């Protein structure tokens, strides 16, 4: 079902977790978000982005924020209805997988270690945009007002800034200023993200 239909968009924005899954075209890259059987007999949402290391479990809050952000610029199809695992396994093509809970958990663990808690960015504040960098196979963030591009989410806490602040609070002003200067030099040497 195409989420551009007003009734579907309204239902998804109110309760996205009630659907079976989503297929999203993010800047010409297809991503599946799917509710799957998971540990303890419960169902969980997974980001099945082929550009990631493996399936990533995501929260309902993340799902809602991601869909809200993606709906503004990308195409989202809603998957409805149930699905059953095949009783008899047919031969799979090389690019296909049929995963049970144990195999899904193993891949999820590897992906979590490689990527951290989330494989796709969620909501970004105005005037920021999420952009897919094909060459790097990763998302970056673009401030449409200033032209600034960066790999870090614009609202993510900065652990280096917290360290500098702690040094300043402890009265180690010289060390805090030295670290700020070093960060500025490093930032300038990295340059802007290529588009």
Short mmCIF file of N, CA and C in Angstrom, two decimals:
data_model
loop_
_atom_site.label_atom_id
_atom_site.label_comp_id
_atom_site.label_asym_id
_atom_site.label_seq_id
_atom_site.Cartn_x
_atom_site.Cartn_y
_atom_site.Cartn_z
N UNK A 1 0.86 -1.16 0.00
CA UNK A 1 0.00 0.00 0.00
C UNK A 1 0.91 1.22 0.00
N UNK A 2 0.62 2.17 -0.85
CA UNK A 2 1.41 3.40 -0.94
C UNK A 2 1.04 4.33 0.20
N UNK A 3 2.04 4.79 0.95
CA UNK A 3 1.77 5.64 2.11
C UNK A 3 1.39 7.07 1.73
N UNK A 4 1.38 7.39 0.43
CA UNK A 4 0.97 8.74 0.03
C UNK A 4 -0.54 8.91 0.08
N UNK A 5 -1.30 7.80 0.18
CA UNK A 5 -2.75 7.90 0.34
C UNK A 5 -3.04 8.48 1.72
N UNK A 6 -3.91 9.45 1.79
CA UNK A 6 -4.18 10.19 3.03
C UNK A 6 -4.58 9.26 4.18
N UNK A 7 -5.49 8.31 3.92
CA UNK A 7 -5.95 7.41 4.99
C UNK A 7 -4.80 6.55 5.51
N UNK A 8 -3.98 6.03 4.61
CA UNK A 8 -2.84 5.19 5.01
C UNK A 8 -1.83 6.03 5.79
N UNK A 9 -1.51 7.22 5.29
CA UNK A 9 -0.54 8.10 5.97
C UNK A 9 -1.01 8.42 7.38
N UNK A 10 -2.30 8.67 7.54
CA UNK A 10 -2.86 8.99 8.85
C UNK A 10 -2.73 7.80 9.80
N UNK A 11 -3.08 6.59 9.34
CA UNK A 11 -2.98 5.39 10.17
C UNK A 11 -1.54 5.11 10.58
N UNK A 12 -0.60 5.25 9.62
CA UNK A 12 0.81 4.98 9.90
C UNK A 12 1.37 6.00 10.88
N UNK A 13 1.00 7.26 10.74
CA UNK A 13 1.54 8.28 11.65
C UNK A 13 1.03 8.09 13.08
N UNK A 14 -0.21 7.57 13.23
CA UNK A 14 -0.76 7.34 14.58
C UNK A 14 -0.17 6.10 15.24
N UNK A 15 -0.08 5.00 14.52
CA UNK A 15 0.36 3.72 15.10
C UNK A 15 1.19 2.92 14.09
N UNK A 16 2.43 3.31 13.82
CA UNK A 16 3.23 2.61 12.81
C UNK A 16 3.51 1.15 13.17
N UNK A 17 3.50 0.83 14.46
CA UNK A 17 3.82 -0.54 14.88
C UNK A 17 2.72 -1.54 14.55
N UNK A 18 1.54 -1.08 14.16
CA UNK A 18 0.44 -2.01 13.83
C UNK A 18 0.60 -2.66 12.46
N UNK A 19 1.47 -2.12 11.62
CA UNK A 19 1.66 -2.68 10.29
C UNK A 19 2.61 -3.87 10.35
N UNK A 20 2.71 -4.61 9.26
CA UNK A 20 3.61 -5.77 9.18
C UNK A 20 5.02 -5.34 8.81
N UNK A 21 5.13 -4.30 7.98
CA UNK A 21 6.45 -3.85 7.55
C UNK A 21 6.36 -2.64 6.65
N UNK A 22 7.52 -2.16 6.24
CA UNK A 22 7.61 -1.00 5.35
C UNK A 22 8.74 -1.25 4.37
N UNK A 23 8.53 -0.83 3.14
CA UNK A 23 9.58 -0.84 2.14
C UNK A 23 9.77 0.60 1.72
N UNK A 24 10.99 1.10 1.92
CA UNK A 24 11.27 2.53 1.72
C UNK A 24 12.32 2.71 0.63
N UNK A 25 12.07 3.66 -0.27
CA UNK A 25 13.06 4.03 -1.26
C UNK A 25 13.71 5.31 -0.78
N UNK A 26 14.93 5.19 -0.25
CA UNK A 26 15.66 6.32 0.32
C UNK A 26 16.72 6.77 -0.68
N UNK A 27 16.42 7.80 -1.42
CA UNK A 27 17.39 8.32 -2.40
C UNK A 27 17.93 7.20 -3.28
N UNK A 28 17.04 6.45 -3.89
CA UNK A 28 17.34 5.35 -4.82
C UNK A 28 17.96 4.12 -4.15
N UNK A 29 17.82 3.98 -2.85
CA UNK A 29 18.27 2.78 -2.15
C UNK A 29 17.07 2.21 -1.38
N UNK A 30 16.75 0.94 -1.65
CA UNK A 30 15.60 0.31 -1.02
C UNK A 30 15.98 -0.25 0.34
N UNK A 31 15.14 0.00 1.33
CA UNK A 31 15.34 -0.47 2.69
C UNK A 31 14.04 -1.09 3.18
N UNK A 32 14.13 -2.25 3.81
CA UNK A 32 12.94 -2.89 4.40
C UNK A 32 13.00 -2.74 5.92
N UNK A 33 11.87 -2.39 6.50
CA UNK A 33 11.68 -2.37 7.95
C UNK A 33 10.59 -3.38 8.21
N UNK A 34 10.87 -4.38 9.07
CA UNK A 34 9.94 -5.50 9.18
C UNK A 34 9.76 -5.92 10.63
N UNK A 35 8.53 -6.26 10.98
CA UNK A 35 8.23 -6.84 12.29
C UNK A 35 8.42 -8.35 12.14
N UNK A 36 9.29 -8.92 12.99
CA UNK A 36 9.64 -10.34 12.88
C UNK A 36 9.51 -11.05 14.22
N UNK A 37 9.29 -12.36 14.19
CA UNK A 37 9.30 -13.12 15.44
C UNK A 37 10.67 -12.99 16.08
N UNK A 38 10.70 -12.82 17.41
CA UNK A 38 11.97 -12.55 18.08
C UNK A 38 12.04 -13.32 19.38
N UNK A 39 13.04 -13.11 20.12
CA UNK A 39 13.29 -13.85 21.35
C UNK A 39 12.13 -13.76 22.34
N UNK A 40 11.93 -14.82 23.08
CA UNK A 40 10.88 -14.84 24.08
C UNK A 40 9.48 -14.88 23.49
N UNK A 41 9.37 -15.23 22.21
CA UNK A 41 8.06 -15.33 21.57
C UNK A 41 7.44 -13.99 21.22
N UNK A 42 8.15 -12.90 21.42
CA UNK A 42 7.60 -11.58 21.08
C UNK A 42 7.96 -11.21 19.65
N UNK A 43 7.33 -10.17 19.14
CA UNK A 43 7.69 -9.63 17.83
C UNK A 43 8.51 -8.37 18.05
N UNK A 44 9.46 -8.11 17.14
CA UNK A 44 10.29 -6.91 17.24
C UNK A 44 10.47 -6.34 15.84
N UNK A 45 10.72 -5.04 15.78
CA UNK A 45 10.97 -4.35 14.51
C UNK A 45 12.45 -4.42 14.17
N UNK A 46 12.73 -4.68 12.89
CA UNK A 46 14.11 -4.76 12.41
C UNK A 46 14.30 -3.89 11.17
N UNK A 47 15.45 -3.24 11.12
CA UNK A 47 15.91 -2.52 9.95
C UNK A 47 16.70 -3.53 9.13
N UNK A 48 16.22 -3.86 7.94
CA UNK A 48 16.87 -4.85 7.09
C UNK A 48 17.57 -4.16 5.92
N UNK A 49 18.36 -3.13 6.22
CA UNK A 49 19.07 -2.35 5.22
C UNK A 49 20.27 -3.16 4.73
N UNK A 50 20.32 -3.43 3.44
CA UNK A 50 21.41 -4.23 2.88
C UNK A 50 22.76 -3.54 2.97
N UNK A 51 22.79 -2.24 3.22
CA UNK A 51 24.06 -1.52 3.35
C UNK A 51 24.63 -1.66 4.76
N UNK A 52 23.86 -2.21 5.67
CA UNK A 52 24.32 -2.41 7.04
C UNK A 52 24.95 -3.79 7.18
N UNK A 53 25.61 -4.01 8.30
CA UNK A 53 26.28 -5.28 8.56
C UNK A 53 25.31 -6.44 8.74
N UNK A 54 24.08 -6.16 9.09
CA UNK A 54 23.09 -7.19 9.33
C UNK A 54 21.82 -6.56 9.84
N UNK A 55 20.82 -7.38 10.20
CA UNK A 55 19.55 -6.83 10.71
C UNK A 55 19.77 -6.10 12.03
N UNK A 56 19.12 -4.95 12.16
CA UNK A 56 19.24 -4.14 13.38
C UNK A 56 17.87 -4.00 14.02
N UNK A 57 17.75 -4.42 15.28
CA UNK A 57 16.50 -4.22 16.00
C UNK A 57 16.33 -2.73 16.27
N UNK A 58 15.12 -2.21 16.03
CA UNK A 58 14.84 -0.80 16.29
C UNK A 58 13.60 -0.69 17.17
N UNK A 59 13.53 0.39 17.92
CA UNK A 59 12.38 0.60 18.81
C UNK A 59 11.20 1.17 18.01
N UNK A 60 10.03 1.09 18.59
CA UNK A 60 8.83 1.66 17.98
C UNK A 60 8.99 3.18 17.85
N UNK A 61 9.64 3.80 18.84
CA UNK A 61 9.88 5.25 18.79
C UNK A 61 10.78 5.60 17.63
N UNK A 62 11.84 4.81 17.42
CA UNK A 62 12.75 5.04 16.30
C UNK A 62 11.99 4.86 14.98
N UNK A 63 11.19 3.80 14.91
CA UNK A 63 10.40 3.53 13.71
C UNK A 63 9.52 4.72 13.36
N UNK A 64 8.80 5.25 14.34
CA UNK A 64 7.91 6.39 14.11
C UNK A 64 8.70 7.62 13.65
N UNK A 65 9.83 7.90 14.29
CA UNK A 65 10.64 9.07 13.91
C UNK A 65 11.21 8.90 12.51
N UNK A 66 11.70 7.70 12.21
CA UNK A 66 12.26 7.45 10.89
C UNK A 66 11.20 7.62 9.80
N UNK A 67 10.03 7.02 9.99
CA UNK A 67 8.97 7.11 8.98
C UNK A 67 8.52 8.55 8.79
N UNK A 68 8.43 9.29 9.89
CA UNK A 68 8.03 10.70 9.80
C UNK A 68 9.04 11.49 8.98
N UNK A 69 10.31 11.26 9.22
CA UNK A 69 11.37 11.96 8.50
C UNK A 69 11.41 11.54 7.03
N UNK A 70 11.36 10.25 6.77
CA UNK A 70 11.46 9.74 5.40
C UNK A 70 10.25 10.12 4.56
N UNK A 71 9.08 10.23 5.17
CA UNK A 71 7.86 10.53 4.41
C UNK A 71 7.92 11.89 3.75
N UNK A 72 8.74 12.78 4.28
CA UNK A 72 8.84 14.12 3.70
C UNK A 72 9.57 14.14 2.37
N UNK A 73 10.44 13.16 2.12
CA UNK A 73 11.27 13.23 0.92
C UNK A 73 11.37 11.92 0.14
N UNK A 74 10.97 10.81 0.73
CA UNK A 74 11.17 9.52 0.11
C UNK A 74 9.84 8.78 -0.08
N UNK A 75 9.90 7.66 -0.80
CA UNK A 75 8.71 6.84 -1.04
C UNK A 75 8.67 5.71 -0.02
N UNK A 76 7.50 5.52 0.60
CA UNK A 76 7.32 4.45 1.58
C UNK A 76 6.10 3.63 1.19
N UNK A 77 6.28 2.32 1.13
CA UNK A 77 5.18 1.41 0.90
C UNK A 77 4.93 0.65 2.19
N UNK A 78 3.67 0.46 2.54
CA UNK A 78 3.27 -0.21 3.77
C UNK A 78 2.96 -1.67 3.44
N UNK A 79 3.52 -2.59 4.23
CA UNK A 79 3.25 -4.01 4.06
C UNK A 79 2.19 -4.39 5.08
N UNK A 80 1.07 -4.94 4.60
CA UNK A 80 -0.02 -5.34 5.49
C UNK A 80 -0.30 -6.83 5.35
N UNK A 81 -0.87 -7.40 6.40
CA UNK A 81 -1.23 -8.81 6.37
C UNK A 81 -0.17 -9.65 7.04
N UNK A 82 -0.49 -10.90 7.26
CA UNK A 82 0.42 -11.81 7.93
C UNK A 82 1.32 -12.52 6.94
N UNK A 83 2.23 -13.29 7.47
CA UNK A 83 3.08 -14.12 6.64
C UNK A 83 3.39 -15.39 7.40
N UNK A 84 3.58 -16.44 6.67
CA UNK A 84 3.93 -17.71 7.28
C UNK A 84 5.26 -18.16 6.72
N UNK A 85 6.07 -18.74 7.59
CA UNK A 85 7.31 -19.34 7.12
C UNK A 85 6.96 -20.59 6.31
N UNK A 86 7.68 -20.85 5.24
CA UNK A 86 7.38 -22.03 4.43
C UNK A 86 7.58 -23.32 5.23
N UNK A 87 6.69 -24.27 5.03
CA UNK A 87 6.80 -25.55 5.72
C UNK A 87 7.92 -26.39 5.14
N UNK A 88 8.06 -26.29 3.84
CA UNK A 88 9.12 -27.03 3.17
C UNK A 88 10.04 -26.02 2.52
N UNK A 89 11.31 -26.12 2.81
CA UNK A 89 12.25 -25.13 2.29
C UNK A 89 12.56 -25.39 0.83
N UNK A 90 12.29 -24.39 0.02
CA UNK A 90 12.68 -24.44 -1.39
C UNK A 90 14.13 -23.99 -1.48
N UNK A 91 14.82 -24.41 -2.52
CA UNK A 91 16.21 -23.93 -2.68
C UNK A 91 16.22 -22.40 -2.78
N UNK A 92 17.16 -21.77 -2.08
CA UNK A 92 17.27 -20.32 -2.10
C UNK A 92 18.33 -19.89 -3.09
N UNK A 93 18.12 -18.73 -3.68
CA UNK A 93 19.13 -18.13 -4.55
C UNK A 93 20.28 -17.65 -3.66
N UNK A 94 21.42 -17.33 -4.27
CA UNK A 94 22.61 -16.92 -3.52
C UNK A 94 22.36 -15.68 -2.67
N UNK A 95 21.52 -14.76 -3.13
CA UNK A 95 21.29 -13.50 -2.42
C UNK A 95 20.15 -13.58 -1.40
N UNK A 96 19.53 -14.74 -1.22
CA UNK A 96 18.38 -14.87 -0.33
C UNK A 96 18.77 -15.53 0.99
N UNK A 97 18.00 -15.21 2.04
CA UNK A 97 18.20 -15.83 3.35
C UNK A 97 16.84 -16.13 3.96
N UNK A 98 16.75 -17.21 4.69
CA UNK A 98 15.58 -17.52 5.50
C UNK A 98 16.12 -17.74 6.91
N UNK A 99 15.84 -16.79 7.79
CA UNK A 99 16.45 -16.80 9.11
C UNK A 99 15.45 -17.15 10.19
N UNK A 100 15.83 -18.05 11.07
CA UNK A 100 15.06 -18.30 12.27
C UNK A 100 15.51 -17.32 13.35
N UNK A 101 14.92 -17.40 14.52
CA UNK A 101 15.23 -16.47 15.61
C UNK A 101 16.71 -16.56 15.99
N UNK A 102 17.28 -17.77 16.04
CA UNK A 102 18.68 -17.93 16.44
C UNK A 102 19.63 -17.26 15.43
N UNK A 103 19.44 -17.52 14.14
CA UNK A 103 20.30 -16.92 13.11
C UNK A 103 20.11 -15.41 13.05
N UNK A 104 18.87 -14.96 13.19
CA UNK A 104 18.59 -13.52 13.21
C UNK A 104 19.32 -12.87 14.39
N UNK A 105 19.29 -13.51 15.54
CA UNK A 105 19.98 -12.99 16.72
C UNK A 105 21.49 -12.91 16.52
N UNK A 106 22.07 -13.90 15.87
CA UNK A 106 23.50 -13.89 15.61
C UNK A 106 23.87 -12.73 14.69
N UNK A 107 23.15 -12.57 13.61
CA UNK A 107 23.43 -11.46 12.69
C UNK A 107 23.17 -10.11 13.35
N UNK A 108 22.11 -10.02 14.14
CA UNK A 108 21.78 -8.78 14.85
C UNK A 108 22.92 -8.40 15.79
N UNK A 109 23.47 -9.37 16.49
CA UNK A 109 24.58 -9.10 17.41
C UNK A 109 25.80 -8.57 16.68
N UNK A 110 26.14 -9.16 15.55
CA UNK A 110 27.28 -8.68 14.77
C UNK A 110 27.05 -7.26 14.27
N UNK A 111 25.84 -7.00 13.78
CA UNK A 111 25.53 -5.66 13.26
C UNK A 111 25.54 -4.63 14.38
N UNK A 112 25.03 -4.99 15.55
CA UNK A 112 25.03 -4.05 16.67
C UNK A 112 26.44 -3.67 17.07
N UNK A 113 27.34 -4.64 17.08
CA UNK A 113 28.73 -4.35 17.42
C UNK A 113 29.37 -3.44 16.37
N UNK A 114 29.04 -3.67 15.09
CA UNK A 114 29.67 -2.90 14.02
C UNK A 114 29.10 -1.49 13.90
N UNK A 115 27.81 -1.33 14.11
CA UNK A 115 27.16 -0.05 13.82
C UNK A 115 26.68 0.72 15.02
N UNK A 116 26.58 0.11 16.16
CA UNK A 116 25.98 0.82 17.28
C UNK A 116 24.50 0.54 17.32
N UNK A 117 23.71 1.34 18.01
CA UNK A 117 22.32 1.01 18.28
C UNK A 117 21.37 1.13 17.10
N UNK A 118 21.69 1.92 16.08
CA UNK A 118 20.72 2.14 15.00
C UNK A 118 21.45 2.18 13.67
N UNK A 119 20.88 1.54 12.64
CA UNK A 119 21.49 1.53 11.32
C UNK A 119 21.00 2.62 10.40
N UNK A 120 19.95 3.29 10.72
CA UNK A 120 19.43 4.39 9.90
C UNK A 120 19.18 5.60 10.77
N UNK A 121 19.41 6.79 10.23
CA UNK A 121 19.14 7.98 11.03
C UNK A 121 17.65 8.21 11.20
N UNK A 122 17.29 8.82 12.28
CA UNK A 122 15.89 9.15 12.52
C UNK A 122 15.60 10.59 12.17
N UNK A 123 14.77 11.21 12.95
CA UNK A 123 14.35 12.59 12.74
C UNK A 123 15.53 13.55 12.88
N UNK A 124 15.61 14.55 12.02
CA UNK A 124 16.60 15.62 12.16
C UNK A 124 15.86 16.95 12.22
N UNK A 125 16.38 17.90 13.00
CA UNK A 125 15.71 19.19 13.10
C UNK A 125 15.92 20.03 11.84
N UNK A 126 15.02 20.97 11.59
CA UNK A 126 15.20 21.92 10.50
C UNK A 126 16.41 22.79 10.83
N UNK A 127 17.23 23.16 9.93
CA UNK A 127 17.19 22.98 8.47
C UNK A 127 18.03 21.80 7.99
N UNK A 128 18.26 20.79 8.83
CA UNK A 128 19.09 19.64 8.48
C UNK A 128 18.35 18.67 7.58
N UNK A 129 19.11 17.96 6.73
CA UNK A 129 18.58 16.89 5.88
C UNK A 129 19.51 15.69 5.99
N UNK A 130 18.94 14.50 5.88
CA UNK A 130 19.71 13.26 5.86
C UNK A 130 19.99 12.94 4.39
N UNK A 131 21.25 12.66 4.06
CA UNK A 131 21.64 12.40 2.67
C UNK A 131 22.42 11.10 2.62
N UNK A 132 22.15 10.28 1.60
CA UNK A 132 22.86 9.02 1.41
C UNK A 132 24.09 9.28 0.55
N UNK A 133 25.27 8.91 1.05
CA UNK A 133 26.52 9.03 0.30
C UNK A 133 26.82 7.66 -0.31
N UNK A 134 26.56 7.52 -1.60
CA UNK A 134 26.70 6.23 -2.27
C UNK A 134 28.12 5.68 -2.17
N UNK A 135 29.12 6.52 -2.40
CA UNK A 135 30.52 6.06 -2.39
C UNK A 135 30.93 5.52 -1.03
N UNK A 136 30.44 6.14 0.05
CA UNK A 136 30.81 5.72 1.39
C UNK A 136 29.83 4.71 1.97
N UNK A 137 28.71 4.49 1.28
CA UNK A 137 27.64 3.59 1.74
C UNK A 137 27.21 3.95 3.16
N UNK A 138 27.00 5.25 3.36
CA UNK A 138 26.61 5.74 4.68
C UNK A 138 25.80 7.02 4.54
N UNK A 139 25.08 7.36 5.61
CA UNK A 139 24.32 8.61 5.64
C UNK A 139 25.19 9.72 6.20
N UNK A 140 24.98 10.93 5.69
CA UNK A 140 25.57 12.10 6.32
C UNK A 140 24.48 13.15 6.47
N UNK A 141 24.80 14.23 7.15
CA UNK A 141 23.81 15.25 7.49
C UNK A 141 24.22 16.58 6.86
N UNK A 142 23.25 17.26 6.25
CA UNK A 142 23.49 18.49 5.52
C UNK A 142 22.60 19.59 6.08
N UNK A 143 23.21 20.70 6.48
CA UNK A 143 22.46 21.87 6.95
C UNK A 143 22.18 22.72 5.73
N UNK A 144 20.92 22.80 5.30
CA UNK A 144 20.56 23.51 4.08
C UNK A 144 20.73 25.02 4.20
N UNK A 145 20.78 25.55 5.41
CA UNK A 145 20.97 26.99 5.59
C UNK A 145 22.44 27.40 5.50
N UNK A 146 23.31 26.61 6.13
CA UNK A 146 24.73 26.98 6.20
C UNK A 146 25.59 26.24 5.18
N UNK A 147 25.07 25.11 4.63
CA UNK A 147 25.86 24.31 3.71
C UNK A 147 26.79 23.33 4.42
N UNK A 148 26.80 23.32 5.75
CA UNK A 148 27.65 22.42 6.52
C UNK A 148 27.21 20.99 6.30
N UNK A 149 28.19 20.09 6.12
CA UNK A 149 27.91 18.65 6.04
C UNK A 149 28.74 17.97 7.11
N UNK A 150 28.17 16.90 7.70
CA UNK A 150 28.88 16.18 8.75
C UNK A 150 28.34 14.76 8.84
N UNK A 151 29.18 13.87 9.37
CA UNK A 151 28.80 12.47 9.55
C UNK A 151 27.98 12.27 10.81
N UNK A 152 28.19 13.10 11.83
CA UNK A 152 27.52 12.94 13.11
C UNK A 152 26.11 13.52 13.04
N UNK A 153 25.16 12.85 13.67
CA UNK A 153 23.79 13.35 13.75
C UNK A 153 23.82 14.71 14.43
N UNK A 154 23.08 15.71 13.91
CA UNK A 154 23.18 17.06 14.48
C UNK A 154 22.73 17.18 15.93
N UNK A 155 21.95 16.25 16.43
CA UNK A 155 21.52 16.34 17.83
C UNK A 155 22.22 15.31 18.73
N UNK A 156 23.17 14.58 18.17
CA UNK A 156 23.88 13.56 18.96
C UNK A 156 24.78 14.23 19.99
N UNK A 157 24.84 13.66 21.20
CA UNK A 157 25.75 14.21 22.20
C UNK A 157 27.20 14.04 21.74
N UNK A 158 28.03 15.00 22.02
CA UNK A 158 29.42 14.98 21.61
C UNK A 158 30.29 14.61 22.82
N UNK A 159 30.84 13.37 22.84
CA UNK A 159 31.62 12.95 24.01
C UNK A 159 32.88 13.80 24.20
N UNK A 160 33.50 14.28 23.10
CA UNK A 160 34.68 15.13 23.23
C UNK A 160 34.33 16.46 23.88
N UNK A 161 33.16 17.02 23.51
CA UNK A 161 32.74 18.30 24.11
C UNK A 161 32.49 18.11 25.60
N UNK A 162 31.93 16.97 25.98
CA UNK A 162 31.68 16.71 27.40
C UNK A 162 33.01 16.65 28.16
N UNK A 163 34.03 16.05 27.55
CA UNK A 163 35.35 15.98 28.20
C UNK A 163 35.94 17.37 28.38
N UNK A 164 35.87 18.21 27.33
CA UNK A 164 36.40 19.57 27.42
C UNK A 164 35.66 20.35 28.51
N UNK A 165 34.34 20.19 28.58
CA UNK A 165 33.55 20.87 29.60
C UNK A 165 33.96 20.41 31.00
N UNK A 166 34.18 19.11 31.17
CA UNK A 166 34.63 18.59 32.46
C UNK A 166 35.99 19.17 32.86
N UNK A 167 36.90 19.30 31.89
CA UNK A 167 38.22 19.89 32.18
C UNK A 167 38.06 21.35 32.63
N UNK A 168 37.19 22.09 31.92
CA UNK A 168 36.97 23.50 32.28
C UNK A 168 36.36 23.61 33.67
N UNK A 169 35.40 22.75 33.98
CA UNK A 169 34.78 22.78 35.30
C UNK A 169 35.78 22.46 36.41
N UNK A 170 36.77 21.63 36.08
CA UNK A 170 37.78 21.26 37.06
C UNK A 170 38.88 22.32 37.17
N UNK A 171 38.77 23.37 36.36
CA UNK A 171 39.75 24.45 36.42
C UNK A 171 40.97 24.23 35.55
N UNK A 172 40.97 23.19 34.74
CA UNK A 172 42.10 22.90 33.85
C UNK A 172 41.88 23.63 32.52
N UNK A 173 41.88 24.96 32.57
CA UNK A 173 41.56 25.78 31.39
C UNK A 173 42.56 25.60 30.27
N UNK A 174 43.83 25.52 30.59
CA UNK A 174 44.86 25.36 29.56
C UNK A 174 44.66 24.08 28.77
N UNK A 175 44.39 22.99 29.49
CA UNK A 175 44.18 21.70 28.84
C UNK A 175 42.88 21.72 28.01
N UNK A 176 41.83 22.35 28.55
CA UNK A 176 40.55 22.44 27.83
C UNK A 176 40.72 23.22 26.53
N UNK A 177 41.41 24.35 26.59
CA UNK A 177 41.64 25.16 25.38
C UNK A 177 42.51 24.42 24.38
N UNK A 178 43.50 23.68 24.87
CA UNK A 178 44.36 22.88 23.99
C UNK A 178 43.56 21.82 23.24
N UNK A 179 42.66 21.16 23.96
CA UNK A 179 41.84 20.14 23.30
C UNK A 179 40.88 20.75 22.30
N UNK A 180 40.31 21.91 22.63
CA UNK A 180 39.42 22.60 21.67
C UNK A 180 40.19 22.96 20.40
N UNK A 181 41.40 23.47 20.54
CA UNK A 181 42.21 23.83 19.38
C UNK A 181 42.54 22.59 18.55
N UNK A 182 42.88 21.50 19.21
CA UNK A 182 43.20 20.25 18.49
C UNK A 182 41.99 19.74 17.72
N UNK A 183 40.82 19.84 18.32
CA UNK A 183 39.58 19.41 17.63
C UNK A 183 39.32 20.26 16.40
N UNK A 184 39.55 21.57 16.49
CA UNK A 184 39.33 22.47 15.36
C UNK A 184 40.28 22.14 14.21
N UNK A 185 41.55 21.89 14.53
CA UNK A 185 42.52 21.52 13.49
C UNK A 185 42.12 20.21 12.83
N UNK A 186 41.72 19.22 13.63
CA UNK A 186 41.31 17.93 13.09
C UNK A 186 40.07 18.08 12.21
N UNK A 187 39.12 18.88 12.64
CA UNK A 187 37.89 19.10 11.88
C UNK A 187 38.19 19.74 10.53
N UNK A 188 39.07 20.71 10.52
CA UNK A 188 39.42 21.39 9.26
C UNK A 188 40.20 20.46 8.34
N UNK A 189 41.01 19.59 8.89
CA UNK A 189 41.80 18.68 8.05
C UNK A 189 40.93 17.61 7.40
N UNK A 190 39.80 17.25 8.07
CA UNK A 190 38.89 16.25 7.49
C UNK A 190 38.11 16.82 6.33
N UNK A 191 37.81 18.12 6.37
CA UNK A 191 37.09 18.77 5.29
C UNK A 191 35.64 18.38 5.26
N UNK A 192 34.97 18.81 4.20
CA UNK A 192 33.53 18.58 4.04
C UNK A 192 33.29 17.22 3.40
N UNK A 193 32.11 16.71 3.56
CA UNK A 193 31.69 15.45 2.95
C UNK A 193 31.48 15.67 1.47
N UNK A 194 31.97 14.77 0.64
CA UNK A 194 31.74 14.90 -0.81
C UNK A 194 30.31 14.53 -1.14
N UNK A 195 29.70 15.27 -2.06
CA UNK A 195 28.31 15.00 -2.44
C UNK A 195 28.25 14.43 -3.81
#
